[in-house]
Amino acid sequence: MTSSVDDKQGGLESEFEHSPVPQSHRKGLATVAAVWFGFPMILTNAVPGGVVVAMLGFWKGLGAIAAANLVMLLYVGLLSHRAGSTGRSFALQATETFGKVGYVIASGFLATIVVGWFAFNTGATGATLNSSFGWNKDVVIVVAGLAFIAITYAGIRALSLLGAIAAPLFILVAVIALVIVARSNDLGKVFGYQGVGGGAMTFGVAVSVIMATFADSGTMTADFTRWSKNGREAVIASATAFPVASMIAQVTGGLVVAAGAIADPATDGGNFLPILTHGHGVALSALAAVFVFVNLGSVCSHCLYNGAVGWSHILRGRMRIVTLVLGVVGLVVALAGVWSFFLSWLVILSVFVPPLGGVLIADQFRRHGPRDETFRPTAFIAWAIGAGGAALVHWVVPQFSDAVTGLVVAIVAYLVIERVRVQA
């Protein structure tokens, strides 16, 4: 089932699940940038920023955040350039690298992971509003989840609009939180904050923790940046996310931790919402409630969009139908409480996801012309070698970043394997 340029789905523009986005349907830089800019500037990204600062201290924590975002700038930027140049989604790109059948493993893997993030953040919406205002958690999950599914169903234009609202709202709320913190805490002590980790977290692990939060959707950036008019604009759009939007969220989390405003920073990280909801009036509480819906709704809809685009291509179905199915599945998972286990599990994926992206990057720079292969074992071997290198670092040399190691090893492995294959 192939989408055409004139295809309309329920009166909405085609999402081009099965073909490159034609130039006639490409979006302007501001539209695509809004999609990415509003994605990582979220409360759940402030949390790991706060955790890293809590464990390493302020300056070392900022260093880890900056290093991780620099890697993400290069990583996501390279993948985005190809997407903007070709109009191809992540699934279509994976088809050329892993094969017409082999891509199902790579694309299905990531498309499932991001649905897990949808479930995690939908559940987090209910839990956050329950702890802050006493609202019924399950009711909030259902209402919020249905709203997030509806936004995703509307497609890329709705994601852009939501991002254009979510990012400024985050900045407003973050500034208010920091002003409140400054009233009762000496911000001058922030720069001397030594942390509470006592060496329990290494710099390398901190870099991996920061990368892990967006390694999956970052690898699937093509689903967003394929809408760019060209590769250059795709890179610029992704750069608004890494480092700009991502660092705003993470540094905000680090600041409230270093200022001493979080009771248990090693666990709660930079979650600054309680600062807004405890004893500061109805108006601020109402703003906080809206903020949670909009802010977490941004990440939920983006992740569900990644999952729906990926699985719709695998199943040869419509992106919007798949959105409804995956959305309901994620909603059930969130209601079951399984979402509370996803964060710890997904962090482990820093071992497996960057090597996959590394193979894509290496293949795109080495390949000349289209391919028509069913299964490409060299791509899977390089992916496995990269993941193995990351796992080795994770367990044996934790002072280094397993995510960065896996990415680099996978790139080198793929280039070497392909060179040997050609010469054989």
Short mmCIF file of C-alpha atoms in Angstrom, two decimals:
data_model
loop_
_atom_site.label_atom_id
_atom_site.label_comp_id
_atom_site.label_asym_id
_atom_site.label_seq_id
_atom_site.Cartn_x
_atom_site.Cartn_y
_atom_site.Cartn_z
CA MET A 1 0.00 0.00 0.00
CA THR A 2 1.77 3.12 -1.21
CA SER A 3 0.96 6.70 -0.36
CA SER A 4 0.74 9.09 -3.27
CA VAL A 5 1.24 12.83 -3.34
CA ASP A 6 -2.51 13.41 -3.58
CA ASP A 7 -3.41 10.87 -0.92
CA LYS A 8 -5.66 12.24 1.80
CA GLN A 9 -6.34 10.28 4.97
CA GLY A 10 -9.54 11.39 6.63
CA GLY A 11 -9.12 14.86 5.13
CA LEU A 12 -5.55 15.10 6.43
CA GLU A 13 -2.35 15.30 4.42
CA SER A 14 -0.54 12.04 3.72
CA GLU A 15 2.32 11.21 6.10
CA PHE A 16 4.21 9.35 3.34
CA GLU A 17 4.74 6.19 5.34
CA HIS A 18 5.91 4.16 2.35
CA SER A 19 7.65 6.65 0.06
CA PRO A 20 9.97 9.66 0.26
CA VAL A 21 8.31 12.99 1.01
CA PRO A 22 8.10 14.81 -2.36
CA GLN A 23 9.52 18.32 -2.65
CA SER A 24 6.02 19.69 -3.16
CA HIS A 25 5.12 18.61 0.39
CA ARG A 26 8.33 19.61 2.19
CA LYS A 27 8.01 22.12 5.06
CA GLY A 28 9.89 25.30 5.86
CA LEU A 29 12.77 25.39 8.32
CA ALA A 30 10.66 26.97 11.07
CA THR A 31 8.06 24.21 10.86
CA VAL A 32 10.55 21.32 11.02
CA ALA A 33 12.66 23.08 13.66
CA ALA A 34 9.57 23.50 15.85
CA VAL A 35 9.04 19.73 15.69
CA TRP A 36 12.52 19.03 17.05
CA PHE A 37 12.91 22.08 19.30
CA GLY A 38 9.80 21.23 21.32
CA PHE A 39 10.72 17.56 21.73
CA PRO A 40 13.66 17.38 24.20
CA MET A 41 12.82 20.55 26.15
CA ILE A 42 10.73 18.56 28.63
CA LEU A 43 10.44 17.93 32.34
CA THR A 44 11.58 14.32 32.01
CA ASN A 45 14.77 15.58 30.35
CA ALA A 46 15.43 17.93 33.27
CA VAL A 47 15.43 14.89 35.55
CA PRO A 48 18.60 13.19 34.16
CA GLY A 49 20.31 16.58 33.97
CA GLY A 50 19.70 16.97 37.69
CA VAL A 51 20.80 13.41 38.44
CA VAL A 52 24.10 13.92 36.63
CA VAL A 53 24.82 17.19 38.47
CA ALA A 54 23.84 15.55 41.77
CA MET A 55 26.26 12.68 41.18
CA LEU A 56 29.20 14.60 39.68
CA GLY A 57 28.89 18.12 41.06
CA PHE A 58 27.94 21.25 39.12
CA TRP A 59 30.86 21.87 36.78
CA LYS A 60 31.68 18.24 36.05
CA GLY A 61 27.99 17.55 35.56
CA LEU A 62 27.71 20.43 33.09
CA GLY A 63 30.73 19.02 31.30
CA ALA A 64 29.04 15.64 30.91
CA ILE A 65 25.83 17.29 29.68
CA ALA A 66 27.77 19.39 27.14
CA ALA A 67 29.82 16.41 25.93
CA ALA A 68 26.71 14.25 25.45
CA ASN A 69 24.93 16.99 23.54
CA LEU A 70 27.94 17.58 21.30
CA VAL A 71 27.91 13.89 20.37
CA MET A 72 24.16 14.07 19.76
CA LEU A 73 24.65 17.16 17.58
CA LEU A 74 27.00 15.23 15.30
CA TYR A 75 25.05 11.96 15.49
CA VAL A 76 21.57 13.32 14.83
CA GLY A 77 22.88 15.94 12.42
CA LEU A 78 24.52 13.36 10.15
CA LEU A 79 21.40 11.20 10.10
CA SER A 80 19.23 14.27 9.49
CA HIS A 81 21.27 15.45 6.53
CA ARG A 82 20.57 12.24 4.69
CA ALA A 83 16.88 12.45 5.54
CA GLY A 84 16.53 16.01 4.29
CA SER A 85 18.44 15.16 1.11
CA THR A 86 16.30 12.14 0.23
CA GLY A 87 12.96 12.65 2.00
CA ARG A 88 13.23 9.10 3.33
CA SER A 89 11.96 8.02 6.76
CA PHE A 90 14.04 5.98 9.19
CA ALA A 91 12.39 2.76 7.97
CA LEU A 92 13.18 3.56 4.33
CA GLN A 93 16.79 4.38 5.21
CA ALA A 94 17.11 1.16 7.22
CA THR A 95 15.81 -0.81 4.22
CA GLU A 96 18.86 0.16 2.17
CA THR A 97 21.32 -0.48 5.00
CA PHE A 98 19.90 -3.70 6.49
CA GLY A 99 18.01 -5.08 3.49
CA LYS A 100 14.39 -5.30 2.35
CA VAL A 101 13.69 -7.96 4.98
CA GLY A 102 16.50 -7.29 7.42
CA TYR A 103 15.30 -3.74 8.09
CA VAL A 104 12.28 -5.17 9.93
CA ILE A 105 14.57 -6.13 12.82
CA ALA A 106 16.24 -2.71 13.09
CA SER A 107 13.14 -0.62 12.43
CA GLY A 108 10.83 -2.81 14.52
CA PHE A 109 13.29 -2.70 17.41
CA LEU A 110 13.34 1.10 17.65
CA ALA A 111 9.69 1.55 16.70
CA THR A 112 8.77 -0.62 19.69
CA ILE A 113 11.12 1.13 22.09
CA VAL A 114 9.61 4.55 21.38
CA VAL A 115 6.12 3.22 22.09
CA GLY A 116 7.57 2.28 25.48
CA TRP A 117 8.57 5.92 25.94
CA PHE A 118 5.02 6.93 25.03
CA ALA A 119 3.71 4.63 27.76
CA PHE A 120 6.33 5.85 30.25
CA ASN A 121 5.56 9.54 29.78
CA THR A 122 1.79 9.01 29.65
CA GLY A 123 2.02 7.17 32.96
CA ALA A 124 4.32 9.88 34.29
CA THR A 125 1.67 12.47 33.42
CA GLY A 126 -0.86 10.68 35.62
CA ALA A 127 1.60 10.08 38.44
CA THR A 128 2.88 13.67 38.40
CA LEU A 129 -0.57 15.26 38.56
CA ASN A 130 -1.64 12.74 41.18
CA SER A 131 1.28 13.58 43.47
CA SER A 132 0.98 17.33 42.84
CA PHE A 133 -2.80 17.82 43.02
CA GLY A 134 -4.27 14.52 44.18
CA TRP A 135 -6.01 13.91 40.86
CA ASN A 136 -7.05 10.35 40.04
CA LYS A 137 -4.02 8.88 38.32
CA ASP A 138 -5.85 6.44 36.05
CA VAL A 139 -8.36 9.04 34.88
CA VAL A 140 -5.54 11.44 34.03
CA ILE A 141 -3.66 8.72 32.15
CA VAL A 142 -6.71 7.91 30.03
CA VAL A 143 -7.61 11.53 29.27
CA ALA A 144 -4.02 12.55 28.60
CA GLY A 145 -3.28 9.41 26.57
CA LEU A 146 -6.29 9.93 24.30
CA ALA A 147 -5.29 13.56 23.76
CA PHE A 148 -1.72 12.56 22.89
CA ILE A 149 -2.99 9.92 20.45
CA ALA A 150 -5.23 12.51 18.76
CA ILE A 151 -2.29 14.89 18.30
CA THR A 152 -0.18 12.14 16.76
CA TYR A 153 -3.07 11.14 14.50
CA ALA A 154 -3.18 14.67 13.10
CA GLY A 155 0.41 14.25 11.85
CA ILE A 156 3.55 16.29 11.42
CA ARG A 157 1.77 19.67 11.35
CA ALA A 158 0.26 19.01 14.77
CA LEU A 159 3.68 18.04 16.16
CA SER A 160 5.11 21.29 14.86
CA LEU A 161 2.32 23.35 16.43
CA LEU A 162 2.65 21.55 19.75
CA GLY A 163 6.41 22.07 19.76
CA ALA A 164 5.95 25.78 19.07
CA ILE A 165 3.80 25.97 22.21
CA ALA A 166 5.64 23.51 24.46
CA ALA A 167 9.13 25.04 24.18
CA PRO A 168 8.24 28.64 25.16
CA LEU A 169 6.00 27.29 27.93
CA PHE A 170 8.91 25.27 29.32
CA ILE A 171 11.16 28.33 29.34
CA LEU A 172 8.49 30.39 31.13
CA VAL A 173 7.87 27.76 33.79
CA ALA A 174 11.58 27.06 34.26
CA VAL A 175 12.32 30.75 34.81
CA ILE A 176 9.50 31.00 37.36
CA ALA A 177 10.84 27.93 39.18
CA LEU A 178 14.36 29.39 39.30
CA VAL A 179 13.04 32.71 40.61
CA ILE A 180 11.19 30.86 43.41
CA VAL A 181 14.35 28.87 44.19
CA ALA A 182 16.41 32.08 44.35
CA ARG A 183 14.12 33.49 47.04
CA SER A 184 15.00 30.78 49.54
CA ASN A 185 18.36 29.51 48.29
CA ASP A 186 21.70 31.17 47.66
CA LEU A 187 22.29 30.75 43.92
CA GLY A 188 25.88 31.82 44.47
CA LYS A 189 26.50 28.39 45.98
CA VAL A 190 25.52 26.66 42.73
CA PHE A 191 28.98 27.04 41.21
CA GLY A 192 30.63 25.39 44.19
CA TYR A 193 28.19 22.47 44.40
CA GLN A 194 30.17 19.24 44.81
CA GLY A 195 27.32 16.75 44.45
CA VAL A 196 26.20 13.82 46.58
CA GLY A 197 27.47 10.98 44.42
CA GLY A 198 30.76 10.32 46.14
CA GLY A 199 32.19 8.77 42.98
CA ALA A 200 29.26 6.40 42.40
CA MET A 201 28.82 7.70 38.83
CA THR A 202 31.70 8.19 36.40
CA PHE A 203 31.88 10.91 33.76
CA GLY A 204 31.45 8.32 31.01
CA VAL A 205 28.34 6.86 32.59
CA ALA A 206 26.92 10.38 32.94
CA VAL A 207 27.43 11.02 29.22
CA SER A 208 25.64 7.75 28.42
CA VAL A 209 22.75 8.60 30.76
CA ILE A 210 22.21 11.92 28.98
CA MET A 211 22.47 10.33 25.53
CA ALA A 212 20.15 7.46 26.42
CA THR A 213 17.17 9.76 26.92
CA PHE A 214 17.01 10.56 23.21
CA ALA A 215 19.21 7.95 21.55
CA ASP A 216 16.18 6.14 20.10
CA SER A 217 14.21 9.07 18.65
CA GLY A 218 17.53 10.72 17.74
CA THR A 219 18.36 7.66 15.64
CA MET A 220 14.88 7.89 14.09
CA THR A 221 15.32 11.62 13.34
CA ALA A 222 14.59 10.97 9.67
CA ASP A 223 10.89 10.58 10.51
CA PHE A 224 10.92 14.31 11.34
CA THR A 225 13.69 15.79 9.20
CA ARG A 226 12.59 14.07 5.96
CA TRP A 227 10.10 16.95 5.77
CA SER A 228 12.93 19.48 5.39
CA LYS A 229 13.51 21.09 2.01
CA ASN A 230 17.12 19.89 1.91
CA GLY A 231 19.90 18.35 3.96
CA ARG A 232 21.24 21.66 5.25
CA GLU A 233 17.89 22.74 6.69
CA ALA A 234 17.44 19.28 8.20
CA VAL A 235 20.74 19.64 10.09
CA ILE A 236 19.79 23.12 11.33
CA ALA A 237 16.39 21.85 12.49
CA SER A 238 17.98 19.00 14.45
CA ALA A 239 20.57 21.36 15.94
CA THR A 240 17.77 23.31 17.64
CA ALA A 241 17.19 20.14 19.64
CA PHE A 242 20.82 19.11 20.22
CA PRO A 243 22.36 20.99 21.83
CA VAL A 244 19.95 23.92 22.32
CA ALA A 245 16.60 22.57 23.58
CA SER A 246 18.11 19.51 25.24
CA MET A 247 20.67 21.53 27.20
CA ILE A 248 18.08 24.09 28.31
CA ALA A 249 16.09 21.30 29.96
CA GLN A 250 19.08 19.47 31.43
CA VAL A 251 20.88 22.55 32.70
CA THR A 252 17.65 23.78 34.32
CA GLY A 253 17.46 20.47 36.16
CA GLY A 254 21.09 20.81 37.16
CA LEU A 255 20.60 24.34 38.48
CA VAL A 256 17.70 23.49 40.79
CA VAL A 257 19.68 20.54 42.14
CA ALA A 258 22.85 22.56 42.70
CA ALA A 259 20.81 25.27 44.41
CA GLY A 260 19.65 22.71 46.98
CA ALA A 261 15.98 22.88 45.97
CA ILE A 262 15.53 19.10 45.52
CA ALA A 263 15.29 16.93 48.64
CA ASP A 264 16.54 13.71 47.01
CA PRO A 265 18.42 14.80 43.87
CA ALA A 266 20.12 11.45 43.23
CA THR A 267 16.65 9.92 42.73
CA ASP A 268 14.37 12.78 41.68
CA GLY A 269 16.96 14.62 39.63
CA GLY A 270 15.91 18.01 38.32
CA ASN A 271 12.13 17.57 38.62
CA PHE A 272 11.22 21.17 39.45
CA LEU A 273 7.43 20.80 39.27
CA PRO A 274 6.95 20.51 43.09
CA ILE A 275 8.64 23.90 43.41
CA LEU A 276 5.70 25.41 41.53
CA THR A 277 2.85 23.53 43.19
CA HIS A 278 3.64 23.82 46.91
CA GLY A 279 2.12 26.93 48.47
CA HIS A 280 2.36 29.39 45.57
CA GLY A 281 -1.29 30.03 44.79
CA VAL A 282 -4.01 28.76 42.48
CA ALA A 283 -2.80 30.60 39.38
CA LEU A 284 0.67 29.04 39.52
CA SER A 285 -0.78 25.61 40.25
CA ALA A 286 -3.07 25.94 37.22
CA LEU A 287 -0.08 26.93 35.07
CA ALA A 288 1.81 23.90 36.37
CA ALA A 289 -1.05 21.57 35.46
CA VAL A 290 -1.25 22.95 31.92
CA PHE A 291 2.51 22.71 31.68
CA VAL A 292 2.50 19.00 32.53
CA PHE A 293 -0.11 18.19 29.89
CA VAL A 294 1.55 20.23 27.15
CA ASN A 295 5.13 19.38 28.05
CA LEU A 296 4.77 15.63 28.44
CA GLY A 297 2.26 15.62 25.60
CA SER A 298 5.02 16.84 23.32
CA VAL A 299 7.34 13.91 24.02
CA CYS A 300 4.46 11.40 24.00
CA SER A 301 3.14 12.46 20.61
CA HIS A 302 6.61 12.59 19.08
CA CYS A 303 7.50 9.10 20.30
CA LEU A 304 4.18 7.67 19.17
CA TYR A 305 4.72 9.27 15.77
CA ASN A 306 8.11 7.55 15.46
CA GLY A 307 6.54 4.22 16.40
CA ALA A 308 3.58 4.64 14.06
CA VAL A 309 5.67 5.64 11.04
CA GLY A 310 8.01 2.69 11.62
CA TRP A 311 5.38 0.02 12.19
CA SER A 312 3.09 1.29 9.44
CA HIS A 313 5.86 0.71 6.92
CA ILE A 314 6.64 -2.73 8.32
CA LEU A 315 2.97 -3.76 8.27
CA ARG A 316 2.22 -1.95 4.98
CA GLY A 317 -0.61 -0.12 6.70
CA ARG A 318 -1.73 3.44 7.25
CA MET A 319 0.25 5.51 9.73
CA ARG A 320 -2.94 6.86 11.32
CA ILE A 321 -4.51 3.43 11.82
CA VAL A 322 -1.28 2.16 13.36
CA THR A 323 -1.21 5.26 15.59
CA LEU A 324 -4.57 4.27 17.07
CA VAL A 325 -3.49 0.66 17.67
CA LEU A 326 -0.10 1.50 19.20
CA GLY A 327 -1.63 4.32 21.21
CA VAL A 328 -4.16 1.99 22.82
CA VAL A 329 -1.40 -0.55 23.55
CA GLY A 330 0.74 2.15 25.17
CA LEU A 331 -2.25 3.40 27.13
CA VAL A 332 -2.93 -0.07 28.53
CA VAL A 333 0.74 -0.43 29.49
CA ALA A 334 0.63 2.95 31.26
CA LEU A 335 -2.55 1.99 33.16
CA ALA A 336 -1.02 -1.33 34.18
CA GLY A 337 1.82 0.53 35.88
CA VAL A 338 4.45 -1.21 33.78
CA TRP A 339 5.56 2.25 32.61
CA SER A 340 7.36 2.76 35.92
CA PHE A 341 9.94 0.14 34.91
CA PHE A 342 10.69 1.52 31.47
CA LEU A 343 13.17 4.22 32.44
CA SER A 344 15.70 1.86 34.00
CA TRP A 345 15.32 -0.58 31.12
CA LEU A 346 15.61 2.04 28.41
CA VAL A 347 18.82 3.48 29.85
CA ILE A 348 20.43 0.10 29.14
CA LEU A 349 19.60 0.70 25.48
CA SER A 350 22.52 3.14 25.29
CA VAL A 351 24.44 -0.08 24.62
CA PHE A 352 22.30 -1.15 21.65
CA VAL A 353 20.87 1.94 19.96
CA PRO A 354 23.91 4.15 19.11
CA PRO A 355 25.69 1.26 17.32
CA LEU A 356 22.63 0.86 15.09
CA GLY A 357 22.82 4.54 14.20
CA GLY A 358 26.56 4.19 13.66
CA VAL A 359 25.97 1.51 11.03
CA LEU A 360 23.45 3.77 9.26
CA ILE A 361 25.90 6.69 9.25
CA ALA A 362 28.81 4.58 7.98
CA ASP A 363 26.68 3.02 5.26
CA GLN A 364 25.28 6.33 4.06
CA PHE A 365 28.75 7.81 3.61
CA ARG A 366 30.17 4.72 1.97
CA ARG A 367 27.28 3.69 -0.29
CA HIS A 368 27.09 4.82 -3.90
CA GLY A 369 23.67 4.40 -5.48
CA PRO A 370 20.57 2.43 -4.40
CA ARG A 371 20.54 -1.20 -3.25
CA ASP A 372 18.07 -4.01 -3.76
CA GLU A 373 19.24 -6.65 -1.27
CA THR A 374 17.00 -8.79 0.93
CA PHE A 375 19.32 -9.14 3.93
CA ARG A 376 22.69 -7.49 4.59
CA PRO A 377 24.65 -9.54 7.16
CA THR A 378 27.58 -7.08 7.21
CA ALA A 379 25.30 -4.42 8.71
CA PHE A 380 24.10 -6.76 11.46
CA ILE A 381 27.62 -7.99 12.21
CA ALA A 382 28.85 -4.39 12.62
CA TRP A 383 25.83 -3.60 14.82
CA ALA A 384 26.64 -6.60 17.02
CA ILE A 385 30.32 -5.67 17.25
CA GLY A 386 29.41 -2.11 18.23
CA ALA A 387 26.97 -3.32 20.88
CA GLY A 388 29.57 -5.77 22.15
CA GLY A 389 32.13 -2.99 22.48
CA ALA A 390 29.61 -0.85 24.33
CA ALA A 391 28.72 -3.70 26.68
CA LEU A 392 32.42 -4.36 27.38
CA VAL A 393 32.94 -0.72 28.33
CA HIS A 394 29.77 -0.70 30.40
CA TRP A 395 30.92 -3.62 32.55
CA VAL A 396 34.72 -3.40 32.48
CA VAL A 397 35.67 0.25 31.90
CA PRO A 398 32.72 2.27 33.24
CA GLN A 399 34.72 5.49 33.35
CA PHE A 400 34.18 5.69 29.59
CA SER A 401 30.87 6.15 27.78
CA ASP A 402 29.35 2.93 26.47
CA ALA A 403 27.07 4.92 24.13
CA VAL A 404 29.95 6.79 22.47
CA THR A 405 32.09 3.64 22.35
CA GLY A 406 29.34 1.61 20.70
CA LEU A 407 28.75 4.34 18.12
CA VAL A 408 32.42 4.66 17.14
CA VAL A 409 33.13 0.90 17.17
CA ALA A 410 30.11 0.19 14.98
CA ILE A 411 31.18 2.80 12.41
CA VAL A 412 34.74 1.45 12.25
CA ALA A 413 33.58 -2.18 12.19
CA TYR A 414 31.18 -1.57 9.32
CA LEU A 415 33.75 0.28 7.21
CA VAL A 416 36.36 -2.44 7.78
CA ILE A 417 33.94 -5.32 7.08
CA GLU A 418 32.64 -3.70 3.89
CA ARG A 419 36.18 -3.00 2.66
CA VAL A 420 37.20 -6.62 3.27
CA ARG A 421 34.01 -7.87 1.56
CA VAL A 422 34.66 -5.78 -1.56
CA GLN A 423 38.29 -6.87 -1.78
CA ALA A 424 37.51 -10.55 -1.22
#
